[in-house]
mmCIF file of C-alpha atoms in Angstrom:
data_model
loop_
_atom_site.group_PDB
_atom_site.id
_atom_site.type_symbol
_atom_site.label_atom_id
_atom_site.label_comp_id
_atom_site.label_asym_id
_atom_site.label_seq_id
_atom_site.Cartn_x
_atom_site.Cartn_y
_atom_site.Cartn_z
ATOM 1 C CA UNK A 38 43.551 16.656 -53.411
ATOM 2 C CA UNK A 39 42.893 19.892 -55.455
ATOM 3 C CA UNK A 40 39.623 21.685 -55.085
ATOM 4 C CA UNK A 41 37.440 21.790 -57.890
ATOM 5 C CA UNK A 42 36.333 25.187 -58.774
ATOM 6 C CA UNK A 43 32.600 25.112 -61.164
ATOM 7 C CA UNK A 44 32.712 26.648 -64.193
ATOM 8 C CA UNK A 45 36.564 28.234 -64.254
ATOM 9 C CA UNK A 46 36.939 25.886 -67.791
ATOM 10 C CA UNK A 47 39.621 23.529 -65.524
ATOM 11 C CA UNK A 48 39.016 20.144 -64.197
ATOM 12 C CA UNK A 49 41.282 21.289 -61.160
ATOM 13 C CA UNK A 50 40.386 18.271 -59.535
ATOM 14 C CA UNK A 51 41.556 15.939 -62.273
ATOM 15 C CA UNK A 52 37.730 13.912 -61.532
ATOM 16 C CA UNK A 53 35.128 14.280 -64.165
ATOM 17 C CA UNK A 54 36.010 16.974 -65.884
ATOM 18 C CA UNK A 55 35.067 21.059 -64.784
ATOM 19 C CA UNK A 56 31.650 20.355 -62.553
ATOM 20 C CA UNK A 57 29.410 23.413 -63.938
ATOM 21 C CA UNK A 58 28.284 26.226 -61.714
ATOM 22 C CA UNK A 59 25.072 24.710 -59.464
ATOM 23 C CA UNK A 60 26.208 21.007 -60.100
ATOM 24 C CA UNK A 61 25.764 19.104 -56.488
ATOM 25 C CA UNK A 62 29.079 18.137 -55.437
ATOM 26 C CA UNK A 63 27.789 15.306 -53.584
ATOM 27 C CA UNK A 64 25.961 13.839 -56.461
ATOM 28 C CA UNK A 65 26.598 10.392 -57.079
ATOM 29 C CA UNK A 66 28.938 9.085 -59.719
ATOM 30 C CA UNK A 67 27.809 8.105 -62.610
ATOM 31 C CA UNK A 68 26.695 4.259 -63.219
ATOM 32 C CA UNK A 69 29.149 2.369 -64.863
ATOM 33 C CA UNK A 70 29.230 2.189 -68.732
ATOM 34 C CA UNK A 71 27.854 -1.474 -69.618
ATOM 35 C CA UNK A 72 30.812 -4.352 -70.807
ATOM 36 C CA UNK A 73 31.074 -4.323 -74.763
ATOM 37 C CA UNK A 74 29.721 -7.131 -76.214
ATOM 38 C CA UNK A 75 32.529 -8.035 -77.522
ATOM 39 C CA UNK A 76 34.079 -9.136 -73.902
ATOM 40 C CA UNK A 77 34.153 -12.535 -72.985
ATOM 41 C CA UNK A 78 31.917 -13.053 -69.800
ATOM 42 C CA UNK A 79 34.534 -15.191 -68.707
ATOM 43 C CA UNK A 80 37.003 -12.659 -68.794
ATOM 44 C CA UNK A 81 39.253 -13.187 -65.681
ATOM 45 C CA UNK A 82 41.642 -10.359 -64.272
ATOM 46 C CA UNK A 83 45.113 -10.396 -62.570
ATOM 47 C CA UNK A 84 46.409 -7.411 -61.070
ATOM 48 C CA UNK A 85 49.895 -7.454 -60.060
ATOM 49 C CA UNK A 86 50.723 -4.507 -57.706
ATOM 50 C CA UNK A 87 54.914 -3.783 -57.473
ATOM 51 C CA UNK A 88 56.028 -1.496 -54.317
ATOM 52 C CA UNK A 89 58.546 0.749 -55.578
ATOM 53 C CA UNK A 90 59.406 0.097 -58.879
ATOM 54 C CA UNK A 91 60.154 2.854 -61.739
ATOM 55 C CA UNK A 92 57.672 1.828 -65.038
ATOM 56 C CA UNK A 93 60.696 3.155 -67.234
ATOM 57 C CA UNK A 94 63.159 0.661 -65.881
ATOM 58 C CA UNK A 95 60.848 -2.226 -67.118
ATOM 59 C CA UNK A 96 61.143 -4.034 -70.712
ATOM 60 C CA UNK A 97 57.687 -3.886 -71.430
ATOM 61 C CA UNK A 98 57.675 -0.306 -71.165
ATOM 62 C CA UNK A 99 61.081 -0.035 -73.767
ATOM 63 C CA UNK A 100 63.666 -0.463 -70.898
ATOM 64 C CA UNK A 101 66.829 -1.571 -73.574
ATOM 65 C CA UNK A 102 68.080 -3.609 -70.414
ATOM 66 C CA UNK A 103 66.711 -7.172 -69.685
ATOM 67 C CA UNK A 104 65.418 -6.352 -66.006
ATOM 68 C CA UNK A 105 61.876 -7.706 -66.522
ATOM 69 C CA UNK A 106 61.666 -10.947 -68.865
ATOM 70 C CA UNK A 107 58.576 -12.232 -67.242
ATOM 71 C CA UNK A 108 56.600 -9.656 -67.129
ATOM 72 C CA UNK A 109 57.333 -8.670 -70.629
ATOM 73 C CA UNK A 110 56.966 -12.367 -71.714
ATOM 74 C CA UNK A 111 53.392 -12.096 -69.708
ATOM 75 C CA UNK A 112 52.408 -8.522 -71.234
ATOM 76 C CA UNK A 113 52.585 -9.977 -74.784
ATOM 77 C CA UNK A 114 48.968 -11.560 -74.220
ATOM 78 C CA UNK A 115 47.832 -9.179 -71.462
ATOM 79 C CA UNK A 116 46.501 -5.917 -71.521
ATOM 80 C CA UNK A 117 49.353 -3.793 -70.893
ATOM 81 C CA UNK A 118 48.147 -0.031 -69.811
ATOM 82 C CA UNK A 119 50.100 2.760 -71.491
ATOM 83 C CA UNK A 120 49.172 5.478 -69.003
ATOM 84 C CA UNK A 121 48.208 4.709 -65.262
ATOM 85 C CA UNK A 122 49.220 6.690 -62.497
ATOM 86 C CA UNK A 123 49.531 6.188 -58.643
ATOM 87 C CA UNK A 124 46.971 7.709 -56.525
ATOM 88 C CA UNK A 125 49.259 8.320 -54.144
ATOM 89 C CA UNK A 126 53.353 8.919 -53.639
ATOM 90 C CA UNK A 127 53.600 6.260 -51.129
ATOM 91 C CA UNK A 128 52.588 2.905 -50.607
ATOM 92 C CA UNK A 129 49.984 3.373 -47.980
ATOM 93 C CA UNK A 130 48.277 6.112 -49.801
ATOM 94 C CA UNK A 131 48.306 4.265 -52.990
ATOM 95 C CA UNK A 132 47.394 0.499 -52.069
ATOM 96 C CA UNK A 133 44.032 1.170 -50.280
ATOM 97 C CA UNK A 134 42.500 3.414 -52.756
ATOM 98 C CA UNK A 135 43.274 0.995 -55.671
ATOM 99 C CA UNK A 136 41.766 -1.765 -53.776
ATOM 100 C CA UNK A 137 38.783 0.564 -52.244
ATOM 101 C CA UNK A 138 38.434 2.378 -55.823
ATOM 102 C CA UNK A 139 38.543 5.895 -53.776
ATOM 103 C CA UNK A 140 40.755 8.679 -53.664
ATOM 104 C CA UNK A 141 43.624 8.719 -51.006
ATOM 105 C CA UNK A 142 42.448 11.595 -49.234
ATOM 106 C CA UNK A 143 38.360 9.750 -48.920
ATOM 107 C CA UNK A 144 40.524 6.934 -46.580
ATOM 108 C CA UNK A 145 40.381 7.257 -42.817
ATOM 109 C CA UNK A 146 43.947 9.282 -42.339
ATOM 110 C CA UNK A 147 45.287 6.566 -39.924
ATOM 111 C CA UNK A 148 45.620 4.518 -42.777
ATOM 112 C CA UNK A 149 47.822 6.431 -44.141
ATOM 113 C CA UNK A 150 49.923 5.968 -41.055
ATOM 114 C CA UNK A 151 49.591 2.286 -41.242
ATOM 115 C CA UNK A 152 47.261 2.411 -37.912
ATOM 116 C CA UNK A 153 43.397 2.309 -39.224
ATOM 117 C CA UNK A 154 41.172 0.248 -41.586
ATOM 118 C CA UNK A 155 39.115 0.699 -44.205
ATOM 119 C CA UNK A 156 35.221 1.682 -43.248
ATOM 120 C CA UNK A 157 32.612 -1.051 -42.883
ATOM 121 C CA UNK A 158 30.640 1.068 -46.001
ATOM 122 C CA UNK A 159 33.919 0.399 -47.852
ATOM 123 C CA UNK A 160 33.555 -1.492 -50.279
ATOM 124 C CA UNK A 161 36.854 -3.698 -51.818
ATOM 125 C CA UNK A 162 37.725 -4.255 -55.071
ATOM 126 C CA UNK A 163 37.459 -8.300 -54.257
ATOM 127 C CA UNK A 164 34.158 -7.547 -52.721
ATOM 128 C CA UNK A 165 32.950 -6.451 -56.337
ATOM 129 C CA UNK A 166 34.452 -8.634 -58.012
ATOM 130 C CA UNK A 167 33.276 -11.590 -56.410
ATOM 131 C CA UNK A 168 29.785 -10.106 -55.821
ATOM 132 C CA UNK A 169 29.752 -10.734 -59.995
ATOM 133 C CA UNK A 170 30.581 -14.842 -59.142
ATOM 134 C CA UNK A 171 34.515 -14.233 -60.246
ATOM 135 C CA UNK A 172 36.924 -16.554 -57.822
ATOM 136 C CA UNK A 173 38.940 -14.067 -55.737
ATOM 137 C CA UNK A 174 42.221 -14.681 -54.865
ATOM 138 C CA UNK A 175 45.410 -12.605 -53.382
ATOM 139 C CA UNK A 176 48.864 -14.164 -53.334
ATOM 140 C CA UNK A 177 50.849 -11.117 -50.945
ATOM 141 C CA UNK A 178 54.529 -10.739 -48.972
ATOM 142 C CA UNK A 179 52.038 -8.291 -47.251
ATOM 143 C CA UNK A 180 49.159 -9.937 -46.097
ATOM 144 C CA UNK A 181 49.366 -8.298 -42.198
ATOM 145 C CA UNK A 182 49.528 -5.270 -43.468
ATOM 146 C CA UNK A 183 46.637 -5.152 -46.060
ATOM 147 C CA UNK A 184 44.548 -7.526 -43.305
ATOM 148 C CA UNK A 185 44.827 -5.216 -40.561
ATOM 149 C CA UNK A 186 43.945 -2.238 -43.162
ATOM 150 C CA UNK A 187 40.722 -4.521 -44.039
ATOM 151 C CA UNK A 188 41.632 -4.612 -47.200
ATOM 152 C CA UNK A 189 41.460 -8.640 -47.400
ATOM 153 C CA UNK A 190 37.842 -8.385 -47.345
ATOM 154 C CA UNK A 191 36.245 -10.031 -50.329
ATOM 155 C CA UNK A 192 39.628 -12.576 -51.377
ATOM 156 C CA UNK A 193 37.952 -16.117 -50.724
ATOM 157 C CA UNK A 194 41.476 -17.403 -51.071
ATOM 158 C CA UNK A 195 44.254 -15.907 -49.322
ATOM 159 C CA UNK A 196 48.155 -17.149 -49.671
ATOM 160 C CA UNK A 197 50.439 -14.874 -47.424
ATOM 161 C CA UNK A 198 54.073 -15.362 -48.232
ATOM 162 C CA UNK A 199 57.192 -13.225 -45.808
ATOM 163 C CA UNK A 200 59.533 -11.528 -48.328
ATOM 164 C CA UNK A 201 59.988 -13.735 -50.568
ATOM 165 C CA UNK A 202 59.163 -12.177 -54.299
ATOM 166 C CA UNK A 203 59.658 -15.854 -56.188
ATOM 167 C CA UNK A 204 57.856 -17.834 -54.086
ATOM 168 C CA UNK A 205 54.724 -14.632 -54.903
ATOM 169 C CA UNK A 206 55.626 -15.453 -58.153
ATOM 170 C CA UNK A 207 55.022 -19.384 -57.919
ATOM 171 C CA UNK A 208 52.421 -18.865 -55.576
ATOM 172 C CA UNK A 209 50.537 -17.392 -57.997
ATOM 173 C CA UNK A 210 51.185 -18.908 -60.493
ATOM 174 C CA UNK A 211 50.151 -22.340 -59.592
ATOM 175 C CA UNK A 212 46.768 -20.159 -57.877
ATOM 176 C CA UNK A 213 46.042 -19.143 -61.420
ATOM 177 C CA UNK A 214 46.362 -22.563 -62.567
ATOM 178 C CA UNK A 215 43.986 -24.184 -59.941
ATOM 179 C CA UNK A 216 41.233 -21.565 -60.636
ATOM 180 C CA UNK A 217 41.494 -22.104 -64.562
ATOM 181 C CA UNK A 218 38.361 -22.874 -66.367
ATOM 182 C CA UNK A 219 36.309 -20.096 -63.896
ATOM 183 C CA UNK A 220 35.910 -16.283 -64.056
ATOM 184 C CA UNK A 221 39.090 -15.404 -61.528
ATOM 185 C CA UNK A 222 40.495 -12.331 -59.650
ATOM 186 C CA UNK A 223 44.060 -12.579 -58.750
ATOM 187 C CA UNK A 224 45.919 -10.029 -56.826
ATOM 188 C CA UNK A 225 48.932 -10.438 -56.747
#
């Protein structure tokens, strides 16, 4: 990543805006801003992560074609965001700093060569999530992968399919309807 430079008026590092001259660069991060009130407790999340795929090319995103009549059908009572970028241009960049919450470049590098795991200190985005008494759940065609990266730590239901993008699909569907009427995380 870029190197941020205090007090030149640029947030170079695209983190936090421009850190001022004398600011510890190994301060913490900020705590969290609290939940509105106005957000059900019971809120439950699904995160559906899609290797490869241009957001332009998708219906919910103004795509004139029909290539994505589910997901479009789901985004009409989902939060669908507007602006979210990849941390990283490749998968194995990308995947473990979503789930880990950290930049790309804060990973062990043999990640990033498919070869290493996440650190013990690591902390997933499961782990979080279920540390706040959500369900956690991941339905995957690439559950070896993202278990021998660590990154299945915190899911307290795991469903690893080979290839097969409808059976993911069904999979999780019918997960989402067996954890109904909890607080759920579903990765999917």
């Amino acid at each position: 990543g870029a190197r941020e430079i205090p007090g030149n008026g640029i947030d170079d590092d695209c983190f936090d805006g421009d850190r001022a001259v004398g600011d510890d660069p190994f301060a913490p991060p900020p705590s969290p801003l609290p939940v509105p009130a106005a957000v059900p407790a019971d809120v439950s999340f699904v995160m559906i992560i899609v290797d490869t795929v241009r957001f332009d090319h998708l219906g919910v995103y103004g795509y004139p074609r029909d290539t994505s009549p589910n997901l479009s059908r789901l985004a009409e009572r989902a939060v669908v965001f507007e602006r979210a970028y990849a941390p990283s241009a490749y998968t194995f960049g990308s995947v473990p700093a979503i789930l880990t919450s950290t930049f790309p470049t804060m990973l062990p590098h043999a990640i990033l060569r498919k070869q290493g795991t996440i650190g013990k200190d690591d902390v997933t985005v499961a782990e979080m999530i279920g540390a706040a008494g959500r369900d956690t759940a991941i339905v995957s065609d690439d559950g070896g992968v993202l278990g021998q990266m660590g990154l299945l730590r915190g899911f307290a239901h795991k469903k690893m399919l080979k290839d097969d993008a409808d059976a993911v699909a069904s999979q999780s569907v019918a997960t989402i309807d067996a954890m109904a009427g909890r607080p759920f995380f579903l990765l999917s």
